[in-house]
């Protein structure tokens, strides 16, 4: 039997999925990763209509996003987004198409989308970050709607992804039982957090929780550290050693990196699990223990069994219940919430927590969309621990700045991104024309100043789509603006106002257009005349 076969056998005998688990339905969803109002992060929109061949139209005005479990949300609402909707259309066989109409919201998925893009399960499973108008980032991904129930107790775990909710469900199922638990997962995924959650919801929650990293204990001292030792049992044993098992008596003992246990320790662990008794080093009388054992590993224990480095009976004893903690790259929809959580902690420490509650809805986002998308695309080999450290460095290096900036060292770190699948670009023949009928032709004199202003804002001050929406020639837009008392042109702006806005927006033309509310093309000319750069 080869390594893969043994792994399959052990996995299937320990946790064979039920028929219901095997037939879980996954539906496309959009989760807010970044938004100018950071309180919106984590809100979600299910695209269930696509499963029945329908369409979902997404604009800044509709539809409404919601908190997982049905909490209050709302439409994206950002003024940088167009009222002209993006369209999500079923393409059959688990595939969907994103259609972007000309003059609508700019969408970047690794590169700007022109016309449309088709995504299949190979892209939707890891998730596709979508940057909208350089202000909002959504993650297009798959999820199980039945796992979208309200979280009555998050167990100290940040995130609302399907995999995170499944870990919570496992904890609730096993916490009050006395069976040992083996937690598997890569380094930095939060295995100790899971172990503590099990302890806090067990019958032993009033007793001690002892955490031991076996990888950090010298192998020659591991047995004495765990099981205790009598005075004189070995060179240097000048006093009685209690040991972690006796220190955790009545409570929970968490053994991290259990795969690093030396062979003699494995034998002693197996005896404890089988009989509830242990022998301190140098002792000849068994000592009864009453300890709930929770172990964790980032190693492939099945492979170590084949190599003769780990005992199969010990694995079976440890795995009274097996919980797998997913790596961060498998729960990318949680990244926005995790960044927000760690950022709040760091900003409170430096007295800048107000940055997460902006008062100017048109200001440049504190978390730039391009940076948020890079965080989602990054592979995170160090998982949550690495993300927490990176957020801390971003906060510290951006102290006093209006938004987060990436220093050269972090730039190099994030530059090692493994590109996510970007989907297939649609040809002109595959991209259907917009379904919105053209506006009927009207007389310019029938357009009120309020209607003109609303149309300009809806089209981000782009005069051509504004004229099309109103049903008048583009030349008439200029006349209407000239006659309006409350609508300015780029020529009405003072040099000081343009320069100040250019500095505050850091040369971002789209942000300047939204703040100054003038034509993009005319503002670009003024900026060029003043010798400024965008």
XYZ file of C-alpha atoms in Angstrom:
534
model
C 0.000 0.000 0.000
C 1.537 3.349 -1.031
C 1.419 6.622 0.865
C -1.603 7.993 -0.964
C -3.600 4.788 -0.444
C -2.841 4.716 3.282
C -3.846 8.349 3.593
C -7.144 7.613 1.817
C -7.876 4.611 4.058
C -7.246 6.492 7.309
C -9.200 9.533 6.151
C -12.199 7.504 5.039
C -12.343 5.364 8.160
C -12.033 8.348 10.477
C -14.379 10.847 8.849
C -16.288 9.408 5.952
C -18.543 12.207 4.684
C -22.245 11.661 4.811
C -24.427 11.580 1.704
C -25.739 14.998 2.660
C -22.217 16.377 2.936
C -21.288 14.941 -0.451
C -24.261 16.630 -2.148
C -23.855 20.076 -0.620
C -24.911 22.709 -3.112
C -22.548 25.588 -3.702
C -23.802 28.857 -5.148
C -21.909 31.892 -6.443
C -21.656 34.796 -4.025
C -20.108 38.250 -3.731
C -18.453 39.259 -0.443
C -17.272 42.791 0.316
C -13.525 42.674 1.000
C -12.913 46.424 0.999
C -15.183 49.484 0.908
C -14.646 53.189 1.639
C -16.920 52.551 4.633
C -14.973 49.737 6.308
C -18.031 48.825 8.376
C -19.426 47.239 5.209
C -16.620 44.655 5.035
C -17.915 41.088 5.209
C -21.399 41.805 3.840
C -22.496 39.273 1.251
C -24.773 38.875 -1.765
C -25.843 35.390 -2.900
C -26.235 34.994 -6.664
C -28.684 32.117 -6.400
C -30.632 33.253 -9.480
C -27.724 32.080 -11.630
C -28.438 28.443 -10.697
C -31.755 28.625 -12.551
C -30.405 30.448 -15.588
C -31.309 33.926 -14.374
C -29.286 37.138 -14.184
C -28.165 39.416 -11.375
C -27.662 43.124 -12.084
C -25.289 44.939 -9.726
C -24.999 48.716 -9.485
C -24.305 51.152 -6.725
C -28.053 51.348 -6.001
C -29.024 47.654 -6.001
C -29.275 44.884 -4.970
C -28.734 44.887 -1.226
C -25.876 43.084 0.483
C -26.445 41.612 3.936
C -24.496 40.392 6.938
C -24.079 36.601 6.971
C -27.057 35.187 8.791
C -29.380 37.970 7.620
C -27.982 41.059 9.377
C -28.727 44.534 8.039
C -26.768 45.697 5.017
C -27.661 47.669 1.906
C -26.577 48.415 -1.676
C -22.928 49.210 -2.340
C -23.907 52.870 -2.384
C -20.488 54.346 -3.217
C -20.622 57.391 -5.488
C -17.645 56.179 -7.453
C -19.753 53.337 -8.844
C -22.103 53.773 -11.766
C -25.843 53.322 -11.751
C -25.377 51.340 -14.956
C -25.330 47.751 -13.701
C -22.751 45.030 -14.041
C -24.481 41.841 -15.166
C -23.817 38.347 -13.867
C -25.234 35.738 -16.228
C -25.307 31.936 -16.029
C -23.172 30.240 -18.682
C -24.208 26.687 -17.746
C -22.230 23.809 -16.194
C -21.253 25.810 -13.133
C -19.869 28.711 -15.165
C -20.935 32.358 -15.110
C -20.235 35.477 -17.097
C -19.591 38.998 -15.863
C -20.680 41.561 -18.458
C -19.381 45.136 -18.207
C -21.090 47.729 -20.377
C -19.146 50.611 -21.869
C -19.464 53.715 -19.738
C -20.352 51.722 -16.635
C -18.285 50.941 -13.550
C -14.656 50.107 -14.273
C -13.902 46.517 -13.226
C -10.442 45.031 -12.768
C -9.900 41.304 -12.243
C -6.124 41.160 -12.469
C -6.540 43.341 -15.555
C -9.357 45.629 -16.758
C -12.395 43.759 -18.067
C -13.525 44.924 -21.480
C -16.934 43.662 -22.442
C -17.039 40.507 -20.380
C -15.259 37.637 -18.689
C -16.319 34.028 -18.101
C -15.468 32.197 -14.887
C -15.696 28.485 -14.153
C -15.299 26.387 -10.996
C -11.502 26.504 -11.336
C -11.650 30.284 -10.823
C -14.632 30.488 -8.488
C -13.300 27.912 -6.006
C -10.249 30.005 -4.929
C -12.248 33.207 -5.549
C -11.881 36.110 -7.976
C -11.203 39.588 -6.513
C -13.052 42.304 -8.458
C -11.904 45.929 -8.113
C -14.766 48.345 -8.832
C -13.867 51.916 -9.824
C -10.678 51.694 -7.719
C -12.831 52.044 -4.592
C -14.598 48.779 -3.758
C -13.272 45.196 -3.819
C -15.630 42.244 -4.026
C -14.679 38.582 -3.941
C -16.606 36.424 -6.407
C -16.597 32.917 -4.942
C -18.646 29.826 -4.151
C -20.328 29.094 -0.847
C -22.835 26.730 0.732
C -25.986 28.715 1.563
C -26.993 26.284 4.298
C -23.827 27.383 6.147
C -25.080 30.991 6.170
C -27.038 30.696 9.413
C -26.564 33.369 12.123
C -23.484 32.827 14.295
C -24.824 32.789 17.839
C -21.299 32.358 19.230
C -18.254 33.018 17.006
C -16.040 31.153 19.528
C -13.460 33.920 19.298
C -12.921 33.153 15.607
C -13.045 35.943 13.002
C -14.651 35.036 9.683
C -17.917 33.939 8.109
C -16.705 31.672 5.305
C -18.214 28.235 4.836
C -15.023 26.552 6.060
C -14.799 28.768 9.166
C -18.417 28.050 10.057
C -17.759 24.337 9.582
C -14.893 24.470 12.095
C -17.234 26.165 14.584
C -19.787 23.415 14.030
C -17.152 20.734 14.715
C -16.182 22.483 17.964
C -19.800 22.601 19.138
C -20.223 18.886 18.343
C -17.172 17.660 20.245
C -16.530 20.189 23.025
C -18.611 18.582 25.795
C -17.367 15.043 25.103
C -14.303 13.532 26.747
C -12.738 12.074 23.597
C -9.288 13.266 22.492
C -9.161 15.606 19.483
C -6.558 15.956 16.752
C -6.452 19.361 15.053
C -4.760 19.441 11.665
C -3.705 22.503 9.729
C -0.789 24.447 8.335
C 1.351 26.642 10.535
C -0.323 29.893 11.540
C -3.910 28.793 10.858
C -5.058 29.142 14.475
C -5.000 25.571 15.781
C -4.452 26.683 19.391
C -7.448 29.019 19.098
C -9.552 25.983 18.166
C -8.133 24.010 21.112
C -8.971 26.831 23.549
C -12.497 27.071 22.130
C -12.951 23.334 22.772
C -11.752 23.736 26.358
C -13.917 26.799 27.057
C -17.039 24.924 25.960
C -16.189 21.657 27.704
C -17.082 20.421 31.171
C -13.504 21.274 32.181
C -13.731 24.993 31.368
C -13.271 25.905 35.037
C -9.960 24.039 35.196
C -6.539 24.774 33.676
C -5.710 24.852 29.981
C -2.033 23.994 29.485
C -0.440 24.569 26.075
C 2.788 22.752 25.183
C 4.755 23.023 21.948
C 6.567 19.716 21.571
C 8.679 21.114 18.756
C 10.235 23.617 21.176
C 11.267 21.083 23.854
C 14.664 19.335 23.553
C 13.961 15.705 22.723
C 16.012 14.404 25.656
C 13.850 16.426 28.086
C 10.437 15.851 26.463
C 9.430 12.873 28.621
C 10.357 14.624 31.887
C 8.586 17.835 30.814
C 5.383 15.978 30.003
C 5.182 13.214 32.595
C 7.359 14.599 35.374
C 10.560 13.131 36.860
C 11.906 12.023 40.221
C 14.930 13.673 41.745
C 18.106 12.030 40.407
C 16.286 10.303 37.518
C 18.769 11.763 35.058
C 21.828 13.991 35.065
C 20.743 17.430 36.172
C 17.504 16.285 37.836
C 18.213 17.964 41.155
C 14.570 18.193 42.209
C 11.180 16.628 41.635
C 9.582 17.722 38.348
C 5.786 17.850 38.265
C 5.283 17.605 34.484
C 2.589 19.108 32.284
C 0.167 16.203 32.665
C -0.041 16.646 36.435
C -0.144 20.439 36.050
C -3.219 20.059 33.813
C -4.942 17.575 36.148
C -8.708 17.955 35.767
C -8.302 20.298 32.796
C -7.116 20.232 29.189
C -3.609 19.603 27.876
C -2.921 20.930 24.385
C 0.047 19.298 22.641
C 1.050 21.346 19.618
C 3.343 19.831 16.965
C 2.592 16.356 18.277
C 4.298 14.913 15.201
C 7.628 16.003 16.711
C 7.225 13.744 19.774
C 10.264 11.408 20.224
C 9.582 7.640 19.969
C 9.735 7.051 23.745
C 7.279 9.885 24.343
C 4.932 8.405 21.746
C 4.910 5.127 23.677
C 4.156 6.937 26.942
C 1.385 9.026 25.305
C -0.199 5.868 23.949
C -0.242 4.337 27.448
C -1.861 7.433 28.931
C -4.574 7.409 26.287
C -5.231 3.686 26.693
C -5.090 3.330 30.484
C -5.220 6.827 31.962
C -1.934 6.074 33.762
C 1.623 7.292 33.293
C 5.059 6.687 34.818
C 7.174 9.728 35.721
C 10.773 9.446 34.525
C 12.659 7.413 37.126
C 9.445 6.203 38.741
C 8.112 2.659 39.105
C 4.614 3.383 40.361
C 1.913 4.442 37.886
C 0.217 7.788 38.404
C -3.456 8.169 37.431
C -4.267 11.169 35.260
C -7.514 12.966 34.523
C -6.684 15.139 31.522
C -8.536 15.939 28.270
C -5.900 15.643 25.539
C -6.116 17.880 22.463
C -3.262 17.573 19.976
C -2.349 19.500 16.840
C -0.008 19.024 13.916
C 0.965 20.581 10.613
C 2.716 17.363 9.553
C 1.437 14.493 7.425
C 1.333 11.859 10.162
C 0.313 9.140 7.703
C 3.517 9.741 5.753
C 5.523 9.615 8.979
C 3.949 6.264 9.806
C 5.196 4.910 6.495
C 8.656 6.282 7.284
C 8.624 4.628 10.729
C 8.721 7.990 12.518
C 5.235 7.917 14.058
C 3.214 5.087 15.594
C -0.050 4.233 13.859
C -1.808 3.174 17.137
C -1.014 6.575 18.626
C -2.547 8.337 15.613
C -5.698 6.263 16.016
C -5.886 7.088 19.735
C -5.269 10.791 19.200
C -7.914 10.949 16.506
C -10.965 10.435 18.668
C -12.225 13.335 16.547
C -10.397 15.026 13.683
C -10.758 18.747 12.909
C -9.068 20.317 9.911
C -8.389 24.054 10.114
C -8.306 25.455 6.558
C -5.415 27.603 5.316
C -6.146 31.246 4.618
C -6.008 30.744 0.844
C -9.063 28.460 1.174
C -11.087 31.105 3.020
C -10.243 34.258 1.087
C -13.700 35.731 1.794
C -12.557 36.082 5.437
C -9.487 38.182 4.575
C -11.353 41.496 4.639
C -12.803 40.779 8.100
C -9.419 39.639 9.399
C -7.677 42.759 8.076
C -10.384 44.905 9.700
C -10.029 43.022 13.007
C -6.245 43.332 13.174
C -6.307 46.929 11.910
C -8.761 47.944 14.622
C -6.473 46.480 17.296
C -3.402 48.281 15.921
C -5.167 51.601 15.304
C -6.559 51.622 18.838
C -3.031 51.098 20.145
C -1.751 54.227 18.331
C -4.898 56.321 18.886
C -6.086 56.386 15.258
C -9.141 54.121 15.414
C -11.244 56.930 13.910
C -9.743 56.102 10.503
C -12.145 53.159 10.222
C -15.154 55.521 10.460
C -14.790 57.997 7.567
C -16.975 61.109 7.529
C -16.411 61.975 3.855
C -17.993 59.315 1.643
C -16.207 60.644 -1.442
C -12.707 60.547 0.095
C -10.129 58.057 -1.105
C -10.557 54.709 0.701
C -8.328 54.163 3.731
C -7.591 50.662 2.422
C -6.829 51.238 -1.275
C -8.685 48.863 -3.560
C -5.515 47.765 -5.340
C -3.906 46.824 -2.001
C -7.013 44.956 -0.827
C -7.077 42.957 -4.073
C -3.407 42.068 -3.657
C -4.047 40.844 -0.122
C -6.768 38.558 -1.459
C -4.614 37.241 -4.318
C -1.597 36.545 -2.075
C -1.020 32.886 -1.175
C -0.288 33.490 2.567
C 2.200 30.700 3.345
C 2.227 31.869 6.992
C -1.572 32.107 7.093
C -3.305 34.231 9.755
C -0.125 34.796 11.763
C 1.534 36.279 8.672
C -1.515 38.418 7.853
C -1.609 39.829 11.393
C 2.071 40.784 11.241
C 1.694 42.356 7.800
C -1.306 44.454 8.910
C 0.690 45.645 11.918
C 3.535 46.757 9.662
C 1.118 48.500 7.283
C -0.451 50.428 10.165
C 2.879 51.466 11.672
C 4.466 52.560 8.388
C 1.311 54.526 7.478
C 0.937 56.436 10.773
C -0.479 59.898 10.167
C -1.193 59.130 6.502
C -4.714 59.429 5.026
C -4.575 55.843 3.756
C -2.415 52.747 3.961
C 0.842 52.680 2.038
C 3.108 49.766 1.203
C 6.808 50.253 1.913
C 9.425 48.670 -0.401
C 9.974 45.623 1.816
C 6.269 44.800 1.977
C 6.052 45.538 -1.732
C 8.571 42.780 -2.368
C 6.737 40.404 -0.038
C 3.366 40.964 -1.685
C 5.029 40.874 -5.080
C 5.496 37.131 -4.738
C 1.836 36.578 -5.559
C 0.836 33.407 -7.349
C -1.690 34.701 -9.909
C -5.197 33.374 -9.401
C -7.021 32.039 -12.484
C -8.446 35.096 -14.244
C -11.188 33.504 -16.332
C -11.701 33.669 -20.073
C -12.192 36.974 -21.859
C -15.321 37.020 -24.024
C -15.168 37.822 -27.707
C -17.349 40.547 -29.190
C -19.734 37.908 -30.525
C -20.137 36.378 -27.039
C -20.835 39.685 -25.282
C -24.539 40.490 -25.533
C -25.606 44.072 -25.951
C -26.980 45.876 -22.885
C -30.653 45.177 -22.284
C -31.359 48.715 -21.133
C -33.213 50.425 -23.983
C -31.911 53.829 -25.123
C -33.582 56.804 -23.535
C -36.224 58.445 -25.746
C -35.126 61.676 -27.425
C -36.095 64.765 -25.463
C -35.824 68.502 -25.698
C -32.952 69.995 -23.663
C -35.395 72.554 -22.292
C -37.329 69.704 -20.623
C -34.320 68.750 -18.462
C -34.382 70.287 -14.991
C -31.199 71.250 -13.148
C -31.865 68.563 -10.516
C -32.281 65.862 -13.184
C -29.120 67.004 -14.955
C -27.106 66.947 -11.728
C -28.408 63.464 -10.814
C -27.470 62.113 -14.259
C -23.984 63.630 -14.107
C -23.354 62.055 -10.716
C -24.739 58.688 -11.829
C -22.305 58.661 -14.776
C -19.284 59.931 -12.816
C -19.375 63.265 -14.703
C -18.763 61.581 -18.050
C -20.744 63.771 -20.466
C -21.347 61.226 -23.248
C -23.223 58.594 -21.158
C -24.970 61.443 -19.310
C -26.328 62.760 -22.600
C -27.365 59.245 -23.637
C -29.203 58.712 -20.358
C -31.067 62.004 -20.686
C -31.859 61.429 -24.366
C -30.271 64.653 -25.633
C -27.257 65.435 -27.873
C -23.920 65.764 -26.123
C -23.557 69.355 -27.347
C -26.694 70.277 -25.431
C -25.063 69.144 -22.150
C -22.621 72.061 -22.344
C -25.488 74.554 -22.794
C -27.419 73.114 -19.866
C -24.351 73.251 -17.601
C -23.655 76.846 -18.591
C -27.219 77.845 -17.704
C -27.206 75.997 -14.348
C -26.519 78.078 -11.274
C -25.324 75.222 -9.081
C -23.209 73.166 -11.505
C -19.605 74.210 -12.046
C -17.192 73.557 -14.878
C -13.479 72.878 -14.596
C -12.887 76.465 -15.764
C -14.726 77.756 -12.671
C -12.208 76.108 -10.327
C -9.428 78.164 -8.834
C -5.803 77.086 -9.065
C -5.690 76.772 -5.277
C -8.766 74.511 -5.175
C -7.406 72.178 -7.865
C -3.950 72.038 -6.283
C -5.325 71.296 -2.805
C -7.635 68.596 -4.132
C -4.762 67.123 -6.175
C -2.662 66.836 -3.015
C -5.443 65.351 -0.880
C -6.389 62.828 -3.569
C -2.721 62.121 -4.328
C -3.235 62.745 -8.022
C -6.075 60.239 -8.422
C -8.156 61.715 -11.240
C -11.284 59.669 -10.507
C -11.265 60.751 -6.855
C -10.790 64.401 -7.893
C -13.723 64.176 -10.301
C -15.961 62.793 -7.559
C -14.918 65.472 -5.085
C -14.957 68.498 -7.428
C -17.927 67.290 -9.517
C -16.739 68.461 -12.920
C -16.092 66.814 -16.286
C -13.217 64.324 -16.221
C -11.873 65.437 -19.594
C -11.965 69.145 -18.745
C -10.372 68.553 -15.328
C -7.583 66.544 -16.939
C -6.813 69.534 -19.191
C -6.687 71.922 -16.217
C -4.360 69.568 -14.319
C -2.059 69.381 -17.324
C -2.087 73.168 -17.711
C -1.045 73.555 -14.066
C 1.854 71.128 -14.513
C 0.404 68.575 -12.105
C 0.522 64.813 -12.612
C -2.210 62.172 -12.313
